mmCIF file of C-alpha atoms and ligand atoms in Angstrom:
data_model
loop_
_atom_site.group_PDB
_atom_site.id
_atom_site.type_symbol
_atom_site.label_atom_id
_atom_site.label_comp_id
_atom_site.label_asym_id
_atom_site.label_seq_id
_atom_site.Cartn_x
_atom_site.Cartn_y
_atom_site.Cartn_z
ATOM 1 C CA UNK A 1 3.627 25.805 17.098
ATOM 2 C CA UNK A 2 6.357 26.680 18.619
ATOM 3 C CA UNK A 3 5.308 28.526 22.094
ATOM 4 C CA UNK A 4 2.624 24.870 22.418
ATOM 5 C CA UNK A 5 6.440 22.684 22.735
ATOM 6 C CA UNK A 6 6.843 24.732 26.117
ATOM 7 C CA UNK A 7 3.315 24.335 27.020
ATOM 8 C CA UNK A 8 3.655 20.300 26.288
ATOM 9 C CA UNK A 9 6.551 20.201 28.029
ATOM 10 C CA UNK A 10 4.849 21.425 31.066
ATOM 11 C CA UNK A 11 2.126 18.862 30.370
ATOM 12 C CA UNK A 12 4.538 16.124 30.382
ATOM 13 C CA UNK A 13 5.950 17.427 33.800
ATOM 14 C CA UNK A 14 2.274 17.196 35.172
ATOM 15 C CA UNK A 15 0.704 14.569 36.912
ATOM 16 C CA UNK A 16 -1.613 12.290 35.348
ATOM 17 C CA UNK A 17 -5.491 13.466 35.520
ATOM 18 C CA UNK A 18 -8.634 10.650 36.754
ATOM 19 C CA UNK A 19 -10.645 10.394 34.087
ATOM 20 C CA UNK A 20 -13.850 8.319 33.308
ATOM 21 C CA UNK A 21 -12.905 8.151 29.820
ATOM 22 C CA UNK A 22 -11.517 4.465 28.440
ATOM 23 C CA UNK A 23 -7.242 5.230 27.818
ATOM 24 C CA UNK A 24 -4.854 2.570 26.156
ATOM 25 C CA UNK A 25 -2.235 2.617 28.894
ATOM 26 C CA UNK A 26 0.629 2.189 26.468
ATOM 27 C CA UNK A 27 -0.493 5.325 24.167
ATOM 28 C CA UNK A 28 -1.149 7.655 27.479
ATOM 29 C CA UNK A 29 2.717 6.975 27.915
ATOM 30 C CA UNK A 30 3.206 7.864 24.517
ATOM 31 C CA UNK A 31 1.234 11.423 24.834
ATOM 32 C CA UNK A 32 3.720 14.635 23.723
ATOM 33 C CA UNK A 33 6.731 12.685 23.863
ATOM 34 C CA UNK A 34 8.729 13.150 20.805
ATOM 35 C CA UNK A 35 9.607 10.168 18.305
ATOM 36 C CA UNK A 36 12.515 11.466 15.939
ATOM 37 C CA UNK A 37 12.263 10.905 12.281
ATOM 38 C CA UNK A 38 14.780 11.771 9.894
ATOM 39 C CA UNK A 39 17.369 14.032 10.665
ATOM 40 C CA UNK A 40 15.329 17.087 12.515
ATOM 41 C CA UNK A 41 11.433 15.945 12.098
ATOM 42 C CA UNK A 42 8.914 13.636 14.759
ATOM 43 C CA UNK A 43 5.962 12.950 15.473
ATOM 44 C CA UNK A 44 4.204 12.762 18.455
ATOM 45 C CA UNK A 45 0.965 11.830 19.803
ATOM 46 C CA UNK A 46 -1.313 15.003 21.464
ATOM 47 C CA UNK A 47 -4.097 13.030 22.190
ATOM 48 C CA UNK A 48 -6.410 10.687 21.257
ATOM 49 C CA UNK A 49 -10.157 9.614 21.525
ATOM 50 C CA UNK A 50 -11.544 5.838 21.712
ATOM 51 C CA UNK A 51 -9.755 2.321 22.405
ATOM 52 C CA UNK A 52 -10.274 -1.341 20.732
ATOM 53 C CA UNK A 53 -13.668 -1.502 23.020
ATOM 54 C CA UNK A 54 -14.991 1.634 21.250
ATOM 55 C CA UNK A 55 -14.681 0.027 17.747
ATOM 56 C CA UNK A 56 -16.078 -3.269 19.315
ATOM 57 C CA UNK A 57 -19.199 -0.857 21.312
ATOM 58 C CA UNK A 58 -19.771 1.142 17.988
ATOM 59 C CA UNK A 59 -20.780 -2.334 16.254
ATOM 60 C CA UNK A 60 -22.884 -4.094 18.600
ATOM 61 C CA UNK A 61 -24.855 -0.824 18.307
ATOM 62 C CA UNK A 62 -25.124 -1.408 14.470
ATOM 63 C CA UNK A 63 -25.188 -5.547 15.144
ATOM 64 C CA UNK A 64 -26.811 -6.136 18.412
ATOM 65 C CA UNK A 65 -27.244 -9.581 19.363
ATOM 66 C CA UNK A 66 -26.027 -10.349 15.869
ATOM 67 C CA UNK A 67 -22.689 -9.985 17.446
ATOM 68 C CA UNK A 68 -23.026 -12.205 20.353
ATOM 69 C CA UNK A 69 -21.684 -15.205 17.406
ATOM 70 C CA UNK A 70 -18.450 -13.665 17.190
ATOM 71 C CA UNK A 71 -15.753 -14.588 19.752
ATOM 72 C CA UNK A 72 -15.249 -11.652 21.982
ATOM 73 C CA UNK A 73 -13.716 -7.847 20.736
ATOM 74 C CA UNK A 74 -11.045 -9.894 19.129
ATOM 75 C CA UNK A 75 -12.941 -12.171 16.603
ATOM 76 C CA UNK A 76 -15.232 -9.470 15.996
ATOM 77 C CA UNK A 77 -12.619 -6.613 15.240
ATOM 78 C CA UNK A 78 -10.768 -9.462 12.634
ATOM 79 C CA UNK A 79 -14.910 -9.553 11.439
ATOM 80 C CA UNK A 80 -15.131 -5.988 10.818
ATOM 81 C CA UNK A 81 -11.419 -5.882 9.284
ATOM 82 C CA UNK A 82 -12.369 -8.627 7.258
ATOM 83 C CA UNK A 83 -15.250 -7.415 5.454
ATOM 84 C CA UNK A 84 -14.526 -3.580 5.441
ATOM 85 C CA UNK A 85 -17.415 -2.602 7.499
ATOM 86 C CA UNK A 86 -15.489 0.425 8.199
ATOM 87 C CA UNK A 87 -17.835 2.908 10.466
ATOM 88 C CA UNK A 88 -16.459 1.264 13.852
ATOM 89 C CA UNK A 89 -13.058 2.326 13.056
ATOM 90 C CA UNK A 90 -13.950 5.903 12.723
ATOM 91 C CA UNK A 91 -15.100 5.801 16.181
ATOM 92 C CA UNK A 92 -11.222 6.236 17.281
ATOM 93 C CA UNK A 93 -9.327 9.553 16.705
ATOM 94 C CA UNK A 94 -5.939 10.624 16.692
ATOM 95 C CA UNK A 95 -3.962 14.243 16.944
ATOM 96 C CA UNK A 96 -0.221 14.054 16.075
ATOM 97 C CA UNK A 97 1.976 16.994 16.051
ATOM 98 C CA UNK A 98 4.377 15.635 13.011
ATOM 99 C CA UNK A 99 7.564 18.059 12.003
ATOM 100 C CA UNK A 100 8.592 17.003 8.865
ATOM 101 C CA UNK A 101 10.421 17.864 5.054
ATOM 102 C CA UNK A 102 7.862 20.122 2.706
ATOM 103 C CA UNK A 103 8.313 17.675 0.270
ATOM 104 C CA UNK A 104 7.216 14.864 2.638
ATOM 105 C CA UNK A 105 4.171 17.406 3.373
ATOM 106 C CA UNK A 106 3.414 17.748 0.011
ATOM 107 C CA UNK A 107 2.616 13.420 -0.021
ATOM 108 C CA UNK A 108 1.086 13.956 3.009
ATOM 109 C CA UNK A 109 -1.671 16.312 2.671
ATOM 110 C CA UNK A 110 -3.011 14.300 -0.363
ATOM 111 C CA UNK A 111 -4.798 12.847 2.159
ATOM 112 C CA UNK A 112 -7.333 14.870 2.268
ATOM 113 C CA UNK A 113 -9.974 13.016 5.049
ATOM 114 C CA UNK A 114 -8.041 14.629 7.876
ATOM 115 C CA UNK A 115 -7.833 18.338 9.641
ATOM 116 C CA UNK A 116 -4.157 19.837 9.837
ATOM 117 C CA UNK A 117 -3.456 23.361 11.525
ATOM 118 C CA UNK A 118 0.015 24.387 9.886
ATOM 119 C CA UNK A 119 2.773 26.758 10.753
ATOM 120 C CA UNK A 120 2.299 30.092 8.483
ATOM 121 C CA UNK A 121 5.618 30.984 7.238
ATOM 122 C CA UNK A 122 3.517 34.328 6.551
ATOM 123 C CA UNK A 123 3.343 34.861 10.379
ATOM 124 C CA UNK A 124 6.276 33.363 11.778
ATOM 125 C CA UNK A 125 9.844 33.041 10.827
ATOM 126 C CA UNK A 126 11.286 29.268 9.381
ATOM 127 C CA UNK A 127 13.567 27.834 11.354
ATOM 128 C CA UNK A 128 17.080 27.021 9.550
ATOM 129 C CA UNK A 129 16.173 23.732 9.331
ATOM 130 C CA UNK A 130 16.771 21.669 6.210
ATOM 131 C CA UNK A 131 16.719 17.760 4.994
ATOM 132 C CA UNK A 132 20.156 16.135 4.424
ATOM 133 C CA UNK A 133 19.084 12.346 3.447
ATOM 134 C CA UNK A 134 21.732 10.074 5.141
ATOM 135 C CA UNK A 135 24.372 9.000 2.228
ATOM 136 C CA UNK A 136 23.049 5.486 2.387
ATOM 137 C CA UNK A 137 20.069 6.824 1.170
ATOM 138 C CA UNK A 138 21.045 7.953 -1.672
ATOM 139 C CA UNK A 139 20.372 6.514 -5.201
ATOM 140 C CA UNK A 140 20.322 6.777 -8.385
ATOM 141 C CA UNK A 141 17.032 7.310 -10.781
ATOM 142 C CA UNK A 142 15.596 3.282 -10.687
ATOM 143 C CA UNK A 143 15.143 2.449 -13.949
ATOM 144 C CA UNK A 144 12.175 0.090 -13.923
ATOM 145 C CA UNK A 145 10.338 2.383 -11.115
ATOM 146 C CA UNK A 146 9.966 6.137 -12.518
ATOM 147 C CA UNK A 147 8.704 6.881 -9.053
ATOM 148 C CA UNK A 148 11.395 5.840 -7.275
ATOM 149 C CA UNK A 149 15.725 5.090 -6.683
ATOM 150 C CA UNK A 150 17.440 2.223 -7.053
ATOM 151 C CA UNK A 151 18.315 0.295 -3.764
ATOM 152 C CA UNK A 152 21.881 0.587 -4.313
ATOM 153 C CA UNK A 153 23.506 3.161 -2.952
ATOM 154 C CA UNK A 154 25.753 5.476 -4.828
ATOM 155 C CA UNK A 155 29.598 5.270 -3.465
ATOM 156 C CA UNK A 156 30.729 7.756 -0.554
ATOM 157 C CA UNK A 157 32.635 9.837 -3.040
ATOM 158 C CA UNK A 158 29.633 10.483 -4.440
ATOM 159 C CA UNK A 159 27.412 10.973 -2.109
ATOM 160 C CA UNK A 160 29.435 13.679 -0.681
ATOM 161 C CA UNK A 161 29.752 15.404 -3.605
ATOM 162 C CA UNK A 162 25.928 15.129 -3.863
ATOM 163 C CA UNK A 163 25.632 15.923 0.180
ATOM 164 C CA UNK A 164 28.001 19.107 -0.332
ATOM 165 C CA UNK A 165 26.074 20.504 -3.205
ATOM 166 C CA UNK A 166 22.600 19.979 -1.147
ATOM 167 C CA UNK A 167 23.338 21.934 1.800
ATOM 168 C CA UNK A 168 25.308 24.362 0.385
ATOM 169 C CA UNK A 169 21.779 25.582 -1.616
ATOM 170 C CA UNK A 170 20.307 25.334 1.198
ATOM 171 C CA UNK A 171 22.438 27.150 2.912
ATOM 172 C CA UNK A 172 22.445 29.837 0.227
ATOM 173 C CA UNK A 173 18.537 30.102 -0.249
ATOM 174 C CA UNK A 174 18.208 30.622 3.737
ATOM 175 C CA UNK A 175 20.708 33.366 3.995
ATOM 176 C CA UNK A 176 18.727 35.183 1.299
ATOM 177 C CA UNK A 177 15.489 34.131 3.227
ATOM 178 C CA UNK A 178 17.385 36.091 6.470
ATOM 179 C CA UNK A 179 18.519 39.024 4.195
ATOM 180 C CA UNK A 180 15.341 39.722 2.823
ATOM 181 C CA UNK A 181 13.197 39.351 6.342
ATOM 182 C CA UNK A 182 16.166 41.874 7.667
ATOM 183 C CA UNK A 183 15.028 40.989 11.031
ATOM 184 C CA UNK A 184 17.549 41.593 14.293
ATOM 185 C CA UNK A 185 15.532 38.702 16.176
ATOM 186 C CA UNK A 186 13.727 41.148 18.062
ATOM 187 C CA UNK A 187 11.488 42.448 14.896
ATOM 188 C CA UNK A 188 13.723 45.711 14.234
ATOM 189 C CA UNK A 189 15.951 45.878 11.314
ATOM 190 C CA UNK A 190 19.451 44.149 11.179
ATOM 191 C CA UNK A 191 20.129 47.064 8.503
ATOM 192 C CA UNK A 192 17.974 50.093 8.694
ATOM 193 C CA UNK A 193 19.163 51.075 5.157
ATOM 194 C CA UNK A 194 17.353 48.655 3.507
ATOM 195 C CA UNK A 195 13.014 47.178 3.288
ATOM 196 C CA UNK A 196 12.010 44.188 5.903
ATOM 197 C CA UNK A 197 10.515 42.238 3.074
ATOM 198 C CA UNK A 198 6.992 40.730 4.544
ATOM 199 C CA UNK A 199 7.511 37.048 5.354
ATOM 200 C CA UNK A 200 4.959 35.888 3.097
ATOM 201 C CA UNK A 201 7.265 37.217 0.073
ATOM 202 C CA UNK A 202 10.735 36.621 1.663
ATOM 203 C CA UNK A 203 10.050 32.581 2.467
ATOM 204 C CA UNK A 204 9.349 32.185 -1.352
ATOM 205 C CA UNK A 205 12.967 30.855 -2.781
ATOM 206 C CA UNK A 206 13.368 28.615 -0.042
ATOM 207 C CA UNK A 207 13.939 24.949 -0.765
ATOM 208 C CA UNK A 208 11.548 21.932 -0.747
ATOM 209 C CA UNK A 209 13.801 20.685 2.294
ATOM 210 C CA UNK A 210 12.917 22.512 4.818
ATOM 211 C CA UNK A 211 11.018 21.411 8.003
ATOM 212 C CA UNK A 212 7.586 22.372 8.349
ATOM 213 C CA UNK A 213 5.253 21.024 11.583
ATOM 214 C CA UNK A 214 1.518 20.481 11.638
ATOM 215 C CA UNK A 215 -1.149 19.249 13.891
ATOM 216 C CA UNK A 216 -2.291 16.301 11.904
ATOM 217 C CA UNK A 217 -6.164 14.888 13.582
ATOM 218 C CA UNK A 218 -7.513 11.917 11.880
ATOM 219 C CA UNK A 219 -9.870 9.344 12.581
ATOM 220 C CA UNK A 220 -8.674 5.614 12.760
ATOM 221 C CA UNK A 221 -10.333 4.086 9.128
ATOM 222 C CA UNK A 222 -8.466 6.755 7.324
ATOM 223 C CA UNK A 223 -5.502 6.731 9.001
ATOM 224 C CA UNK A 224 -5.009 3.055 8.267
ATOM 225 C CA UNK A 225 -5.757 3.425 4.438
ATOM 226 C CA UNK A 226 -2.984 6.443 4.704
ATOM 227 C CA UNK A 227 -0.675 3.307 6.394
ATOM 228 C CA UNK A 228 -1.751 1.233 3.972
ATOM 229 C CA UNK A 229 -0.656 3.700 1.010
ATOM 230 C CA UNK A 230 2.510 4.867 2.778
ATOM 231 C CA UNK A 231 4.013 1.487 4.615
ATOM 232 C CA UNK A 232 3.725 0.370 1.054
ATOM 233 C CA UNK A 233 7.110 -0.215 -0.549
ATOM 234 C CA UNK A 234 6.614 1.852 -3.192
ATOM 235 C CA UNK A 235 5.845 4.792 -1.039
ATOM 236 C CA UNK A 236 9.116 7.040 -0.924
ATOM 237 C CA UNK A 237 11.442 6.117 1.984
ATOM 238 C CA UNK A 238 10.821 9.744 3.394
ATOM 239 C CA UNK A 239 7.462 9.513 3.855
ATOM 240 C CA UNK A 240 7.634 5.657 5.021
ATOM 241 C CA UNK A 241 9.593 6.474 7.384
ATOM 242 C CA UNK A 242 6.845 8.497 9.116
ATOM 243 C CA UNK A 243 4.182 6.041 9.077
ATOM 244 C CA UNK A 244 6.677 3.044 10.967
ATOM 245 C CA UNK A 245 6.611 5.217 13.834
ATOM 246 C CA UNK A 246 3.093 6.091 13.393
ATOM 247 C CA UNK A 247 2.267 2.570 12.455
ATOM 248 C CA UNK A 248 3.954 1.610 15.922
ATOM 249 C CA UNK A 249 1.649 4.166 17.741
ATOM 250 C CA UNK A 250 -1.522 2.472 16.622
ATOM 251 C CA UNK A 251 -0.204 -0.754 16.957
ATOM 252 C CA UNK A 252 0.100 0.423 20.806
ATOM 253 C CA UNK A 253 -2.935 2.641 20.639
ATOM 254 C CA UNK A 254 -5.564 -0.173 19.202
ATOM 255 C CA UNK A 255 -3.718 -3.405 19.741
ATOM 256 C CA UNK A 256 -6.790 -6.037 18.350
ATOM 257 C CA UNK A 257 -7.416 -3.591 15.267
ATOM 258 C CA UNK A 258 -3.650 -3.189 14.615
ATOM 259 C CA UNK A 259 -3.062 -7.073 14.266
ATOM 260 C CA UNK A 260 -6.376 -7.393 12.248
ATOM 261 C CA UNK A 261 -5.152 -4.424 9.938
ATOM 262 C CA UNK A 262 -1.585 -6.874 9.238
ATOM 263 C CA UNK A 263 -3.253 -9.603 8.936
ATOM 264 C CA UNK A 264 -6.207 -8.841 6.515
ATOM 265 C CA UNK A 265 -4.596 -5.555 4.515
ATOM 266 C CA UNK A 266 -0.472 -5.110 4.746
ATOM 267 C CA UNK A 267 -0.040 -9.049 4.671
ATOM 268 C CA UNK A 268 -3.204 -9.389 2.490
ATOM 269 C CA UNK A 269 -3.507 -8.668 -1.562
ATOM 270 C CA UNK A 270 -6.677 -8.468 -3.285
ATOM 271 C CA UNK A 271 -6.975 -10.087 -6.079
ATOM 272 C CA UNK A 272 -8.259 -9.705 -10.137
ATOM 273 C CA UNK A 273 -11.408 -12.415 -11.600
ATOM 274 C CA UNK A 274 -8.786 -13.896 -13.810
ATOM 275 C CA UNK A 275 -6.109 -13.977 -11.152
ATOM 276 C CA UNK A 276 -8.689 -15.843 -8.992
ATOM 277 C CA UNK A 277 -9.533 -18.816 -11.669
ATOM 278 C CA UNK A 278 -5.768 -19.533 -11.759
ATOM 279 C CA UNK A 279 -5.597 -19.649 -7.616
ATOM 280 C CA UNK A 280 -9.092 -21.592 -7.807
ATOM 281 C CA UNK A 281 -7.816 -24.394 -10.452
ATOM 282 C CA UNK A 282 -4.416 -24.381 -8.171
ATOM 283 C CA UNK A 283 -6.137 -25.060 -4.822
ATOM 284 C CA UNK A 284 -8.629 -27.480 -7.251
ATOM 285 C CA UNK A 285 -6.029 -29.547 -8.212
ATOM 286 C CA UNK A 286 -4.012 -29.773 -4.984
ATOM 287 C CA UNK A 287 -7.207 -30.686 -3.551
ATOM 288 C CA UNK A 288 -10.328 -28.434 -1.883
ATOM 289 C CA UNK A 289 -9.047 -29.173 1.727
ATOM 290 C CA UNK A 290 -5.005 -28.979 0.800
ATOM 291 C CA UNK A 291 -3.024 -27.181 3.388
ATOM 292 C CA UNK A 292 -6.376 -25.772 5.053
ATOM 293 C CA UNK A 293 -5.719 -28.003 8.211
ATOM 294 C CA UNK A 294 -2.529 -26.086 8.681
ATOM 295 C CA UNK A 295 -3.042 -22.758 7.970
ATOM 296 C CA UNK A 296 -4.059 -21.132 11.050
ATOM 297 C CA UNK A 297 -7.675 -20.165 9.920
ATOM 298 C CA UNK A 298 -10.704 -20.675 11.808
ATOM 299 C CA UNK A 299 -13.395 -22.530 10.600
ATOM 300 C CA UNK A 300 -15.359 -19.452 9.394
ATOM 301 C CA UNK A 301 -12.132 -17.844 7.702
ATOM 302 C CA UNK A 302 -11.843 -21.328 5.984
ATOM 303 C CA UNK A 303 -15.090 -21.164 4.725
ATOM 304 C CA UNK A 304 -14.753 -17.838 3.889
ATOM 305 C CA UNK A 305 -11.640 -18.301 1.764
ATOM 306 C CA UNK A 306 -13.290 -21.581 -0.046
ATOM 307 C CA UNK A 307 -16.221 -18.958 -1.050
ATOM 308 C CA UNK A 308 -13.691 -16.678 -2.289
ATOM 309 C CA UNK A 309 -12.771 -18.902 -4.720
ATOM 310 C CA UNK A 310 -15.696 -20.650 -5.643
ATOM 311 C CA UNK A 311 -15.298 -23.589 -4.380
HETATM 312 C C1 FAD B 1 3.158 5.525 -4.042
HETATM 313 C C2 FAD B 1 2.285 6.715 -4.371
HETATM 314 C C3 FAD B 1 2.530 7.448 -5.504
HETATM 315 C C4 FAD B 1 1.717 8.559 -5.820
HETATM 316 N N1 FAD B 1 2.003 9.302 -6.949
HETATM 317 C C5 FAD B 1 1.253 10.383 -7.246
HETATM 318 C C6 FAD B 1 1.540 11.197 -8.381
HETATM 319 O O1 FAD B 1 2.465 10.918 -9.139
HETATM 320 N N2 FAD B 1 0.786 12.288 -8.610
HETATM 321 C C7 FAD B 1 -0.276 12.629 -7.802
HETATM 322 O O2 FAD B 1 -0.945 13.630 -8.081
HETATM 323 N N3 FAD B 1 -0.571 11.888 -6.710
HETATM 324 C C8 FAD B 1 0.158 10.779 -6.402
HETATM 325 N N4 FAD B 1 -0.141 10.046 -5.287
HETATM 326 C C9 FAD B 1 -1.240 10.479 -4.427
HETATM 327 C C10 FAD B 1 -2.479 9.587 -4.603
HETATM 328 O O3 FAD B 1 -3.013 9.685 -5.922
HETATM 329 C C11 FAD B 1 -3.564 9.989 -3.598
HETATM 330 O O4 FAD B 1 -3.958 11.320 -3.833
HETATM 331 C C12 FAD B 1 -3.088 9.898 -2.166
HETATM 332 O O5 FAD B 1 -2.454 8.658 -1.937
HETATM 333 C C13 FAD B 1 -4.269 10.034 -1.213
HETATM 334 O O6 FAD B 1 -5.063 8.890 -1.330
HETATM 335 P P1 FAD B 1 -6.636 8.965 -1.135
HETATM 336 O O7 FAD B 1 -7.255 9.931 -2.081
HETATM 337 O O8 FAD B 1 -7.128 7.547 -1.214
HETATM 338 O O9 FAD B 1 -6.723 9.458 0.387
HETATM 339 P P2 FAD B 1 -7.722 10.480 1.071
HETATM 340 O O10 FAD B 1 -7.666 11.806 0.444
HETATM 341 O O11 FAD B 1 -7.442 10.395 2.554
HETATM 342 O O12 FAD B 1 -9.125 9.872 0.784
HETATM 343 C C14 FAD B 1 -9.501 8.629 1.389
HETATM 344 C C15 FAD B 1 -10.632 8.085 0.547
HETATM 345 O O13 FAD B 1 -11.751 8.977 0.651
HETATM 346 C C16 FAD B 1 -12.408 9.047 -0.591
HETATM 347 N N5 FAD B 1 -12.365 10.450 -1.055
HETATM 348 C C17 FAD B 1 -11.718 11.479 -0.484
HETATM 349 N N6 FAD B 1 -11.950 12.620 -1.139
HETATM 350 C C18 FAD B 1 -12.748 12.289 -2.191
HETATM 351 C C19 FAD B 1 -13.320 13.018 -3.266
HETATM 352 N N7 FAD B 1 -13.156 14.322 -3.411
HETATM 353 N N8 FAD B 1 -14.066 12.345 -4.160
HETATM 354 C C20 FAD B 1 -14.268 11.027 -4.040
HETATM 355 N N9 FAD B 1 -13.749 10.272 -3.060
HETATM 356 C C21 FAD B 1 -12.991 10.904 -2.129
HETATM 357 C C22 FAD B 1 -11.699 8.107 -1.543
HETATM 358 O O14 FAD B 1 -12.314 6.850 -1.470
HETATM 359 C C23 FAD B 1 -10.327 7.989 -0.941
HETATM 360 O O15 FAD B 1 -9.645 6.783 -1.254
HETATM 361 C C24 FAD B 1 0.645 8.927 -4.972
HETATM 362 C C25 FAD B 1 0.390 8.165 -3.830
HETATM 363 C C26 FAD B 1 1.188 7.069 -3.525
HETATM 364 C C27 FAD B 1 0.902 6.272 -2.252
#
């Protein structure tokens, strides 16, 4: 990965190409520029395949005329968003190169519905690159979340101590990573006296810290339900972290499916059958029409939501 920065480098020195194919202007400015994350990862867009129209065209193949009742791409994105007819979506594509902490990998490639091409530390040498979260984000164990820290941080005394001890182990693993590789940075030996361990054996005591980079290609459906997970606040900050930048890609990418996605699943909830008596004998007594004048929905959303309930 690598020898492709200097080759996207030279991309982003080259003028733009025509094309026939539909772009989203604000993503084409966003193509192999770097967005920092953390203290040494990004993520940046390499390219990207389809546009709010190609959700909207992949529909009215399914739909047809059915679609003609909808008010234009916007109403009938919201439509699609609404009731999880998710093919459309899958229509638009995405390739991010992402550099990021192996332990933020390991979240990561749970995800299993996309294609990633990864650096082989058996090929290629790490870089001495490791994680040092920023004192502020560091907490203790939470108590009521055994996923997770409290949001308090600990004090600065403390966090240096903590700080101190983190690098210096990562400082100590790498140097054993470099002793054992015995490489003079031109492939000879530093010391001729002793073995140049292969790379696939000498990486294996480094630290769940260090930076790894992928290409990460994913279509747009599963990238959102990967936003979904990982904007989530239970998601760990180091991983959250990636998807706000990503999260502002797509909102740039596929503006009409981006709002549709806050509206309908990060702002939204589902809800369980007994959960949904209690809201129905709520809005019941309040009154059926309560509120509904006010609310901002259309008059097929406020249908929609009185059918959710039962009304
Ligand atoms: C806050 C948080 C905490 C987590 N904690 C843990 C943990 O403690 N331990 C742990 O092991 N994991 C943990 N995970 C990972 C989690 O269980 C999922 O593996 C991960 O979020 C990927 O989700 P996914 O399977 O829906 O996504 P993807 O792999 O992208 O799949 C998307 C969807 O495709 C379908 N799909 C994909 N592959 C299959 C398949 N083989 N069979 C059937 N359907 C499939 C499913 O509908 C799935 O939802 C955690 C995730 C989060 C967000």
């Amino acid at each position: 990965l690598s020898q492709s920065h200097d080759d996207l480098s030279a991309l982003l020195a080259a003028p733009p190409q025509p094309t026939r194919r539909a772009c989203a202007p604000a993503l084409e400015e966003q193509l192999y520029r770097v967005n920092p994350v953390l203290d040494h990862g990004f993520v940046r867009v390499i390219d990207y395949m389809g546009t709010d129209e190609a959700i909207v065209q992949a529909a009215r193949v399914s739909y047809g005329a059915g679609t003609k009742q909808h008010t234009g791409d916007r109403g009938l994105i919201r439509y699609l968003m609404r009731h999880r007819h998710t093919s459309p979506f899958e229509m638009c594509a995405i390739k991010l190169h992402v550099k990021l902490p192996i332990f933020v990998a390991r979240q990561w490639i749970r995800h299993r519905t996309a294609s990633v091409n990864e650096v082989s530390a058996r090929y290629s040498i790490l870089e001495h690159e490791f994680y040092l979260p920023s004192p502020t984000h560091l907490a203790e164990q939470s108590s009521d979340n055994k996923q997770g820290r409290k949001e308090e941080a600990i004090s600065a005394a403390q966090a240096a101590e903590v700080l101190a001890l983190l690098e210096r182990d990562a400082r100590h693993t790498y140097a054993t990573y470099e002793h054992l590789l015995n490489d003079d940075g031109s492939g000879d030996p530093a010391d001729p006296a002793r073995p140049q361990l292969a790379r696939e054996l000498a990486r294996i005591n480094l630290s769940l810290g260090m930076y790894t980079e992928w290409y990460w290609k994913i279509d747009l459906h599963n990238l959102l339900h990967f936003l979904s997970l990982r904007l989530h606040a239970h998601a760990q900050y180091e991983i959250r972290v990636y998807a706000e930048v990503i999260g502002q890609l797509v909102s740039a990418w596929v503006p009409l499916a981006w709002e549709a996605f806050e509206d309908y699943r990060l702002g939204g909830a589902s809800f369980s059958k007994q959960e949904l008596a209690l809201l129905r004998a709520l809005v019941e007594r309040a009154g059926p029409e309560a509120g509904l004048g006010a609310s901002g929905l259309g008059a097929r959303e406020r249908k929609e939501f009185r059918d959710k309930l039962g009304l």
